[in-house]
């Protein structure tokens, strides 16, 4: 199994809603990431988890709250988002081994209305 | 700070023609180098990677890339493009350090259009 699975694929939420994005991998990877990608732009790193601990937060607003409940799961909790937060949210994972790459999920297309 | 430059925003080639996408990086030391491809609304798929050793690396779908240390470049090539290659291509770098997570820095991307 070499997949990173993200759910849901599409999400529309109001600015007062609370929602969560989910990411799952069963490759035994101990590093997991959230990236945000706006249209026609490259992905931008948001968070990095290493061994279930948050290791990097790229100054992301607190309305985005990551969680890593176990080594296979990564969540991104969303609350009081703004329309400018509409984007493709990509999850990735990688083993902590030299010479390996990150594997990406298909993303969640988020629209904030 | 590290940076990745893809000077070509958009490239158009005819099906069957050869392709070269350019990538230059600025980094303190030679980083890990990657090329990813993204179809519209989809995630990123790894085409190939360079960590060390042979500077000409082979990837999936007939792609190859050549690392040139003196030019800080990692250009992607394909001898004969297929219509299905139309997509966005991202060059990316990651720091080399044991145990580090693969936090990637991406170039701005090159959109490839393939004409029939």
Tab-separated table of C-alpha atoms in Angstrom, chain A residues 31 33 35 37 40-43 45 48-50 56 88 90 94-107 109, chain B residues 32 34 36 38 40-46 49 51 88 90 96-109 111:
chain	number	residue	atom	x	y	z
A	31	UNK	CA	6.620	12.093	9.146
A	33	UNK	CA	2.711	17.062	6.419
A	35	UNK	CA	0.445	21.746	2.472
A	37	UNK	CA	-2.046	25.106	-2.574
A	40	UNK	CA	-1.848	28.272	-10.205
A	41	UNK	CA	0.623	28.315	-7.306
A	42	UNK	CA	3.007	25.748	-5.810
A	43	UNK	CA	2.159	23.975	-2.568
A	45	UNK	CA	4.138	23.946	3.725
A	48	UNK	CA	5.119	18.944	9.815
A	49	UNK	CA	4.637	16.105	12.272
A	50	UNK	CA	7.531	13.836	13.122
A	56	UNK	CA	7.188	22.635	12.206
A	88	UNK	CA	-6.443	22.594	-2.254
A	90	UNK	CA	-2.573	18.371	0.415
A	94	UNK	CA	7.550	10.207	4.235
A	95	UNK	CA	9.756	7.758	6.071
A	96	UNK	CA	12.552	9.289	8.140
A	97	UNK	CA	15.135	7.578	5.981
A	98	UNK	CA	17.779	9.235	3.855
A	99	UNK	CA	17.112	8.809	0.171
A	100	UNK	CA	13.353	8.715	0.322
A	101	UNK	CA	10.690	11.016	-0.943
A	102	UNK	CA	7.363	12.365	0.228
A	103	UNK	CA	4.153	10.740	-0.992
A	104	UNK	CA	1.184	13.001	-1.560
A	105	UNK	CA	-2.528	12.431	-1.260
A	106	UNK	CA	-5.021	13.642	-3.862
A	107	UNK	CA	-5.986	16.613	-1.768
A	109	UNK	CA	-10.619	20.996	-2.371
B	32	UNK	CA	17.698	16.494	-2.331
B	34	UNK	CA	12.756	16.184	-7.016
B	36	UNK	CA	6.694	16.192	-9.289
B	38	UNK	CA	0.286	17.462	-10.985
B	40	UNK	CA	-5.657	19.524	-12.591
B	41	UNK	CA	-7.265	19.185	-9.170
B	42	UNK	CA	-5.062	16.246	-8.268
B	43	UNK	CA	-2.247	15.552	-5.860
B	44	UNK	CA	1.412	15.432	-6.760
B	45	UNK	CA	3.090	12.405	-8.276
B	46	UNK	CA	6.825	11.929	-8.037
B	49	UNK	CA	14.555	12.215	-7.510
B	51	UNK	CA	20.098	12.246	-3.769
B	88	UNK	CA	1.846	21.172	-14.173
B	90	UNK	CA	7.095	21.246	-10.085
B	96	UNK	CA	19.821	16.749	3.416
B	97	UNK	CA	20.007	15.802	7.089
B	98	UNK	CA	19.538	12.443	8.693
B	99	UNK	CA	16.097	11.887	10.038
B	100	UNK	CA	14.772	15.111	8.632
B	101	UNK	CA	11.255	15.249	7.427
B	102	UNK	CA	10.945	16.020	3.774
B	103	UNK	CA	9.787	19.589	4.017
B	104	UNK	CA	9.837	20.549	0.390
B	105	UNK	CA	10.412	23.934	-1.175
B	106	UNK	CA	8.756	24.070	-4.547
B	107	UNK	CA	9.452	26.080	-7.643
B	108	UNK	CA	6.606	28.090	-9.102
B	109	UNK	CA	5.796	25.356	-11.606
B	111	UNK	CA	2.480	24.375	-17.155
